[in-house]
Amino acid sequence: MGMSVGGYGVAGMVRCACGNEAHVVASGVGAYVRCPICGAGTYMCNNKEDAIKMFQETYGLEDVRGTEVLAFARYQDLERAADRTAVKIKEGFMEMGYILKVARDTDILAGSGYMGHEEFAEKRYGLDKGTVSRYIRIVERFSVGGNSHVLQEGYRNIGFAKLSLMLHMPDAIAEEITESYSKQEVQAIKEEVDAEHAVSDIEVAIEAAQAPEPEREGSLLERAVRQLGREQPALYRKLHGIHAVGGTAGMVMDTLAPQGDAVYMVRIPGTGRLMISFSGTAASVTNVRSGDKERYAMDDVMAAAMGIMHPVPVEDSWQQEYGEPMETVVDAVQEPVADGQGVVKAASPQKKEKRKESKVVKAAPPKAAKKEHGDGKSAKAMAEEVHPEPEEQMPGQMEVADYPEAIPDATFEEIVEAPPVEAAAEPDGEAEGLDANDVGEAAMAIAERAAGAMDAAMNRDVPVHGEDEEAAVDAALRREELRMGIRKHMDRLQKYFTIWDGRTMPTEYLEKAYQNAIDLAADLERLLDMREETDG
């Protein structure tokens, strides 16, 4: 059975000793290697593998492992190889992250001379501790199963830099980011998330109490789109134009997300930031604080957008919807310029380079820097009262918490054993917030009793007990920590019932007040336990 004879052709490339690529030439009768630059080559061999081996042995290139041979019989082979290489370039950090995770979590480095995975990465590959940490955390957070070198489907092609930023976002936010967003846009989303997390729950509660009008009911999408129209007057104008001509849902989506994907951040006082994400014909709204998310079709987006429009001119529509005049945007006026002969000419419009608009729009800052409460205090000032700065202690000054045996006995069964406060169910099944006055007296009485006990103890002359120095320091630190905790819980309780004095407190904040009362009781009992230990 004879060997079929075919034409000659280049079947691959191999590195030559001269530094250039030598051709692997194959035909139906065998193969040989020839360098077109220096002329080095081999005789005809049975196949290309034998030819490559002879070439490497002849010219001192025996280390076959260090020389990768790429051979392609057709275009499809080359395309697949190129795709594999592109993925390795883009997501090679996943392999490194998984390798470093194995080095950290197992004893594989034992006997290697390295003290740990960080030293191994730094000395061998020049990776600092921060980079090593990000590699491993990305594997744990975004890989398949949290323990592999393969990214989950939704996070592929995003890249190391953007995934590093997404490490600081909740899953509900991160899952909305695709490869189409730039690093700057992902950074903008992260900044919005960080800004919202910097606002405490009590500040949000103060915002809700100070709201000039109750927030309109509706779905998360309807509330978010209404706030988006308020924060983005130019966008409101465009949507009103669609409403005026009886436009379609597709026109609305093209206006909101002209590049196919878009993220809008809006902030509703008393609720917090909402992230509106558009992708193709779908949308979602995510509460940045809670992570709650709702998904919608483009018909829902159309209904929400048209729901804030009125069949009148755009300025009047805005006035009806938001109860305030619409801001007008005035175009910049070109200043006239004089030519060399004293003739004044209109300035010619300068051609501006077209700049790609960002697909991420941040929440607009509040119009009023300070919103004052009824007593003239700003929201920030009221929030700061919840976390007061500790008073500077004079040298030699003593705190009652340093002498727990001086605090009178007290019982707290009414708090510890009381069931959680539940709102009475209305006929329609919805819970109504309880009146703060109905439950405030009990909580405030507990706070006042605790304050009275501490103040009374400060007036008593208590001898200092001799203790081992180290134990005394440890006990003093624990007492100080408890004292600060007690003050914090007392201040928070007082603030809750001051804000809603005489008004209905929302159930969620009533439950927070209840939890603060329980924490207060727990800290006081710890102080009592410490006194018993000292007496014993």
Coordinates of C-alpha atoms in Angstrom, one line a residue, residues 15 30 47 56 96 269 292 302 358 366:
R15 CA 12.1 28.9 16.1
G30 CA 7.3 13.6 4.1
N47 CA 6.7 13.4 9.0
Q56 CA 16.3 21.1 16.9
M96 CA -2.6 33.0 38.5
P269 CA -34.6 61.1 50.3
D292 CA -33.6 44.5 46.6
M302 CA -42.6 53.0 28.6
S358 CA -20.7 57.9 29.5
P366 CA -29.3 67.7 46.6

